[in-house]
Tab-separated table of C-alpha atoms and ligand atoms in Angstrom:
chain	number	residue	atom	x	y	z
R	1	UNK	CA	0.000	0.000	0.000
R	2	UNK	CA	3.075	2.208	-0.455
R	3	UNK	CA	1.304	3.938	-3.342
R	4	UNK	CA	-1.605	5.170	-1.176
R	5	UNK	CA	-1.489	8.496	0.675
R	6	UNK	CA	-3.910	10.061	3.132
R	7	UNK	CA	-4.334	13.796	2.513
R	8	UNK	CA	-5.841	16.080	5.160
R	9	UNK	CA	-7.000	19.433	3.846
R	10	UNK	CA	-6.834	22.434	6.199
R	11	UNK	CA	-7.285	20.458	9.410
R	12	UNK	CA	-8.088	22.730	12.368
R	13	UNK	CA	-7.182	20.544	15.341
R	14	UNK	CA	-3.712	19.123	15.851
R	15	UNK	CA	-5.237	16.366	17.973
R	16	UNK	CA	-7.125	15.065	14.942
R	17	UNK	CA	-3.911	14.932	12.913
R	18	UNK	CA	-2.301	12.836	15.666
R	19	UNK	CA	-5.306	10.514	15.813
R	20	UNK	CA	-5.155	10.125	12.026
R	21	UNK	CA	-1.461	9.132	12.244
R	22	UNK	CA	-2.347	6.495	14.825
R	23	UNK	CA	-5.242	5.170	12.720
R	24	UNK	CA	-2.925	4.922	9.714
R	25	UNK	CA	-0.128	3.129	11.527
R	26	UNK	CA	-2.562	0.597	13.015
R	27	UNK	CA	-3.580	-0.235	9.467
R	28	UNK	CA	-0.079	-0.264	7.947
R	29	UNK	CA	-0.369	3.022	6.019
R	30	UNK	CA	2.441	5.550	6.303
R	31	UNK	CA	2.129	8.426	3.847
R	32	UNK	CA	0.450	11.438	5.414
R	33	UNK	CA	0.114	14.667	3.417
R	34	UNK	CA	-1.073	17.833	5.161
R	35	UNK	CA	-2.433	20.827	3.284
R	36	UNK	CA	-2.207	24.045	5.318
R	37	UNK	CA	-2.762	22.478	8.736
R	38	UNK	CA	-3.854	25.192	11.221
R	39	UNK	CA	-2.466	23.811	14.453
R	40	UNK	CA	0.614	21.826	13.538
R	41	UNK	CA	3.109	20.707	14.740
R	42	UNK	CA	1.444	20.574	18.129
R	43	UNK	CA	1.704	18.758	21.421
R	44	UNK	CA	-1.834	17.569	20.939
R	45	UNK	CA	-0.915	15.915	17.662
R	46	UNK	CA	2.034	14.084	19.199
R	47	UNK	CA	0.017	13.018	22.249
R	48	UNK	CA	-2.920	11.721	20.198
R	49	UNK	CA	-0.621	9.846	17.807
R	50	UNK	CA	0.225	7.513	20.724
R	51	UNK	CA	3.497	6.327	19.253
R	52	UNK	CA	2.763	6.977	15.581
R	53	UNK	CA	4.919	10.116	15.747
R	54	UNK	CA	7.139	8.701	12.974
R	55	UNK	CA	4.217	9.270	10.628
R	56	UNK	CA	3.896	12.851	11.890
R	57	UNK	CA	7.623	13.480	11.480
R	58	UNK	CA	7.565	12.202	7.915
R	59	UNK	CA	4.346	13.987	6.977
R	60	UNK	CA	4.688	16.210	3.926
R	61	UNK	CA	3.232	19.693	4.105
R	62	UNK	CA	1.749	21.540	1.118
R	63	UNK	CA	0.210	24.940	0.590
R	64	UNK	CA	-2.425	23.696	-1.847
R	65	UNK	CA	-4.422	20.504	-2.353
R	66	UNK	CA	-3.567	20.696	-6.024
R	67	UNK	CA	0.144	20.266	-5.226
R	68	UNK	CA	-0.477	17.486	-2.704
R	69	UNK	CA	-2.168	15.323	-5.351
R	70	UNK	CA	-0.316	16.527	-8.458
R	71	UNK	CA	1.450	13.193	-9.056
R	72	UNK	CA	-1.638	11.016	-8.398
R	73	UNK	CA	-3.604	9.182	-11.063
R	74	UNK	CA	-6.507	8.296	-8.772
R	75	UNK	CA	-7.867	10.825	-6.271
R	76	UNK	CA	-10.793	10.156	-3.948
R	77	UNK	CA	-12.496	12.904	-1.916
R	78	UNK	CA	-14.217	11.810	1.315
R	79	UNK	CA	-17.399	13.719	1.978
R	80	UNK	CA	-20.659	12.750	3.610
R	81	UNK	CA	-22.610	15.319	1.705
R	82	UNK	CA	-23.863	15.214	-1.841
R	83	UNK	CA	-22.591	18.387	-3.519
R	84	UNK	CA	-23.740	20.266	-6.571
R	85	UNK	CA	-20.737	18.835	-8.272
R	86	UNK	CA	-21.914	15.295	-8.593
R	87	UNK	CA	-19.052	12.870	-8.832
R	88	UNK	CA	-19.475	9.117	-9.026
R	89	UNK	CA	-19.705	7.886	-5.443
R	90	UNK	CA	-17.928	4.961	-3.862
R	91	UNK	CA	-17.945	3.259	-0.439
R	92	UNK	CA	-14.726	2.625	1.529
R	93	UNK	CA	-14.937	-1.081	0.658
R	94	UNK	CA	-15.339	-0.403	-3.052
R	95	UNK	CA	-12.447	2.033	-2.920
R	96	UNK	CA	-10.262	-0.529	-1.125
R	97	UNK	CA	-11.120	-3.164	-3.736
R	98	UNK	CA	-10.306	-0.722	-6.541
R	99	UNK	CA	-6.838	-0.185	-5.119
R	100	UNK	CA	-6.041	-3.907	-5.397
R	101	UNK	CA	-5.851	-3.580	-9.147
R	102	UNK	CA	-3.956	-0.289	-9.029
R	103	UNK	CA	-0.672	-1.159	-7.353
R	104	UNK	CA	1.463	0.841	-9.775
R	105	UNK	CA	-0.199	4.228	-9.652
R	106	UNK	CA	-0.255	6.932	-6.985
R	107	UNK	CA	-3.540	7.076	-5.107
R	108	UNK	CA	-4.745	9.829	-2.762
R	109	UNK	CA	-7.654	9.771	-0.364
R	110	UNK	CA	-8.501	13.348	0.647
R	111	UNK	CA	-10.329	14.376	3.832
R	112	UNK	CA	-11.768	17.823	4.502
R	113	UNK	CA	-11.649	20.311	7.329
R	114	UNK	CA	-13.621	19.480	10.500
R	115	UNK	CA	-16.081	22.341	10.129
R	116	UNK	CA	-16.680	22.812	6.423
R	117	UNK	CA	-15.547	19.519	4.903
R	118	UNK	CA	-14.537	19.373	1.256
R	119	UNK	CA	-16.017	22.062	-0.929
R	120	UNK	CA	-16.746	21.904	-4.641
R	121	UNK	CA	-13.403	23.398	-5.629
R	122	UNK	CA	-11.593	20.647	-3.744
R	123	UNK	CA	-13.880	17.882	-4.964
R	124	UNK	CA	-13.225	19.140	-8.478
R	125	UNK	CA	-9.710	17.701	-8.138
R	126	UNK	CA	-11.124	14.255	-7.336
R	127	UNK	CA	-12.117	11.376	-9.605
R	128	UNK	CA	-14.728	10.057	-7.191
R	129	UNK	CA	-16.474	10.953	-3.924
R	130	UNK	CA	-16.098	8.490	-1.080
R	131	UNK	CA	-19.110	8.252	1.202
R	132	UNK	CA	-19.017	6.272	4.447
R	133	UNK	CA	-22.539	4.866	4.771
R	134	UNK	CA	-24.313	6.163	7.885
R	135	UNK	CA	-27.830	6.867	9.021
R	136	UNK	CA	-29.299	9.639	6.903
R	137	UNK	CA	-29.801	12.427	9.427
R	138	UNK	CA	-26.462	12.229	11.267
R	139	UNK	CA	-23.839	11.434	8.697
R	140	UNK	CA	-20.758	13.411	9.671
R	141	UNK	CA	-18.042	11.395	11.437
R	142	UNK	CA	-15.110	12.781	13.352
R	143	UNK	CA	-12.240	13.262	10.916
R	144	UNK	CA	-9.921	10.640	12.452
R	145	UNK	CA	-12.748	8.122	12.699
R	146	UNK	CA	-13.554	8.606	9.036
R	147	UNK	CA	-9.871	8.034	8.207
R	148	UNK	CA	-9.847	4.946	10.448
R	149	UNK	CA	-12.708	3.326	8.559
R	150	UNK	CA	-11.103	3.899	5.181
R	151	UNK	CA	-7.693	2.639	6.392
R	152	UNK	CA	-9.322	-0.444	7.917
R	153	UNK	CA	-10.999	-1.308	4.612
R	154	UNK	CA	-7.708	-0.825	2.777
R	155	UNK	CA	-5.885	-3.039	5.260
R	156	UNK	CA	-8.385	-5.896	5.217
R	157	UNK	CA	-8.755	-5.840	1.425
R	158	UNK	CA	-4.992	-6.085	0.968
R	159	UNK	CA	-4.562	-8.776	3.645
R	160	UNK	CA	-7.310	-10.902	2.150
R	161	UNK	CA	-5.905	-10.422	-1.299
R	162	UNK	CA	-2.447	-11.605	-0.261
R	163	UNK	CA	-3.805	-14.696	1.465
R	164	UNK	CA	-5.898	-15.697	-1.494
R	165	UNK	CA	-3.657	-14.631	-4.315
R	166	UNK	CA	-2.984	-17.598	-6.542
R	167	UNK	CA	0.663	-17.391	-7.369
R	168	UNK	CA	1.041	-19.661	-10.333
R	169	UNK	CA	4.646	-20.451	-11.232
R	170	UNK	CA	6.414	-22.697	-13.717
R	171	UNK	CA	6.213	-25.452	-11.153
R	172	UNK	CA	2.444	-25.222	-10.664
R	173	UNK	CA	0.591	-28.409	-11.533
R	174	UNK	CA	-1.340	-28.280	-14.776
R	175	UNK	CA	-5.036	-28.819	-14.812
R	176	UNK	CA	-4.437	-32.235	-16.440
R	177	UNK	CA	-2.095	-33.313	-13.648
R	178	UNK	CA	-4.625	-32.240	-11.042
R	179	UNK	CA	-7.355	-34.080	-12.923
R	180	UNK	CA	-5.330	-37.308	-12.869
R	181	UNK	CA	-5.066	-36.979	-9.084
R	182	UNK	CA	-8.809	-36.403	-8.770
R	183	UNK	CA	-9.567	-39.470	-10.892
R	184	UNK	CA	-7.251	-41.560	-8.803
R	185	UNK	CA	-8.904	-40.401	-5.564
R	186	UNK	CA	-12.330	-41.143	-7.076
R	187	UNK	CA	-11.268	-44.670	-7.974
R	188	UNK	CA	-9.962	-45.266	-4.484
R	189	UNK	CA	-13.077	-43.799	-2.894
R	190	UNK	CA	-15.241	-46.234	-4.869
R	191	UNK	CA	-13.003	-49.146	-3.984
R	192	UNK	CA	-13.084	-48.462	-0.259
R	193	UNK	CA	-16.801	-47.653	-0.558
R	194	UNK	CA	-16.241	-44.118	0.706
R	195	UNK	CA	-18.455	-42.602	-1.963
R	196	UNK	CA	-22.195	-42.835	-1.715
R	197	UNK	CA	-23.174	-45.158	-4.598
R	198	UNK	CA	-26.460	-43.254	-4.882
R	199	UNK	CA	-24.671	-39.926	-5.372
R	200	UNK	CA	-21.110	-40.625	-6.527
R	201	UNK	CA	-20.999	-37.349	-8.439
R	202	UNK	CA	-21.356	-35.227	-5.314
R	203	UNK	CA	-18.086	-36.528	-3.882
R	204	UNK	CA	-16.319	-36.131	-7.252
R	205	UNK	CA	-17.328	-32.494	-7.447
R	206	UNK	CA	-16.129	-31.779	-3.934
R	207	UNK	CA	-12.797	-33.493	-4.458
R	208	UNK	CA	-12.289	-31.704	-7.759
R	209	UNK	CA	-13.017	-28.408	-5.998
R	210	UNK	CA	-10.490	-29.099	-3.229
R	211	UNK	CA	-7.786	-29.992	-5.720
R	212	UNK	CA	-8.539	-27.104	-8.112
R	213	UNK	CA	-8.313	-24.440	-5.470
R	214	UNK	CA	-5.025	-25.816	-4.191
R	215	UNK	CA	-1.724	-24.451	-5.333
R	216	UNK	CA	-0.069	-27.853	-5.822
R	217	UNK	CA	3.130	-28.082	-7.808
R	218	UNK	CA	3.652	-30.902	-10.330
R	219	UNK	CA	5.936	-32.743	-7.954
R	220	UNK	CA	3.411	-32.474	-5.121
R	221	UNK	CA	0.759	-34.031	-7.345
R	222	UNK	CA	3.182	-36.871	-8.197
R	223	UNK	CA	3.935	-37.371	-4.535
R	224	UNK	CA	0.247	-37.597	-3.649
R	225	UNK	CA	-0.416	-40.023	-6.493
R	226	UNK	CA	2.572	-42.150	-5.505
R	227	UNK	CA	1.418	-42.253	-1.927
R	228	UNK	CA	-2.130	-43.235	-2.847
R	229	UNK	CA	-0.879	-45.886	-5.319
R	230	UNK	CA	1.125	-47.525	-2.564
R	231	UNK	CA	-1.800	-47.254	-0.255
R	232	UNK	CA	-4.001	-48.994	-2.832
R	233	UNK	CA	-1.549	-51.872	-3.158
G	301	SAH	N1	-18.942	19.364	8.674
G	301	SAH	C1	-18.310	18.745	7.567
G	301	SAH	C2	-17.771	17.389	7.926
G	301	SAH	C3	-16.480	17.443	8.531
G	301	SAH	S1	-15.938	15.898	9.114
G	301	SAH	C4	-19.267	18.532	6.447
G	301	SAH	O1	-20.449	18.633	6.658
G	301	SAH	O2	-18.826	18.195	5.337
G	301	SAH	C5	-14.282	15.921	8.518
G	301	SAH	C6	-14.028	15.071	7.292
G	301	SAH	O3	-14.256	13.698	7.595
G	301	SAH	C7	-14.911	15.341	6.105
G	301	SAH	O4	-14.466	16.444	5.359
G	301	SAH	C8	-14.781	14.062	5.323
G	301	SAH	O5	-13.572	14.070	4.594
G	301	SAH	C9	-14.712	13.021	6.424
G	301	SAH	N2	-16.040	12.433	6.704
G	301	SAH	C10	-16.788	12.542	7.820
G	301	SAH	N3	-17.936	11.822	7.717
G	301	SAH	C11	-17.904	11.231	6.501
G	301	SAH	C12	-18.780	10.346	5.783
G	301	SAH	N4	-19.945	9.909	6.312
G	301	SAH	N5	-18.406	9.944	4.546
G	301	SAH	C13	-17.246	10.351	4.001
G	301	SAH	N6	-16.384	11.186	4.618
G	301	SAH	C14	-16.690	11.603	5.840
């Protein structure tokens, strides 16, 4: 997530900046960009960062939002309110999922000032508006809490993606090799009367599913087949 930055536009309270740094570090995000912060650096910011002061120290400061996002290809503006300038809207989860396919471009998620939020001229720099779903009549979250939710979605989307990424290599078993293993298991299952003769197909489908979603290499498939062959003997 090195390509994702959190941008805070004209934040009034240093304490919120500190709380944002903490929220980011909890979720493994490190690039904080501040546009004209009003009360910064401040003791409040350091205190509320609770140990994420490295993020504060490395924060980059800009005098305009335009400069803070100049090198970004994908810019999201977080705002609870529908503005005259209607941008396509996106939820934090959708945004997080979008970023999975965009590892090689710079991405900014921009948050507005505590009192006025993001105005049309700032949203005009954004590709989409991010809205955190809330109840209709009380939709404005505290700045750091809004950042926390977005960072959490980014973190979980990227974790999940890494765990489930299928990393096929030259050594990965081919579909044919996997199929030969499945057929062998089916044969054995019939022989030892493990499959239900009334519904033999059900077991075949489940075994095929288990083997297909595995990341077996060719030699692992051979090993399994060899083992089962011996077992059969
Ligand atoms: N009073 C301001 C809100 C300020 S809250 C207004 O009405 O716009 C500070 C920032 O937190 C907002 O600018 C926005 O970036 C973010 N934020 C708060 N609640 C949000 C929500 N429900 N959806 C998206 N962003 C939100």
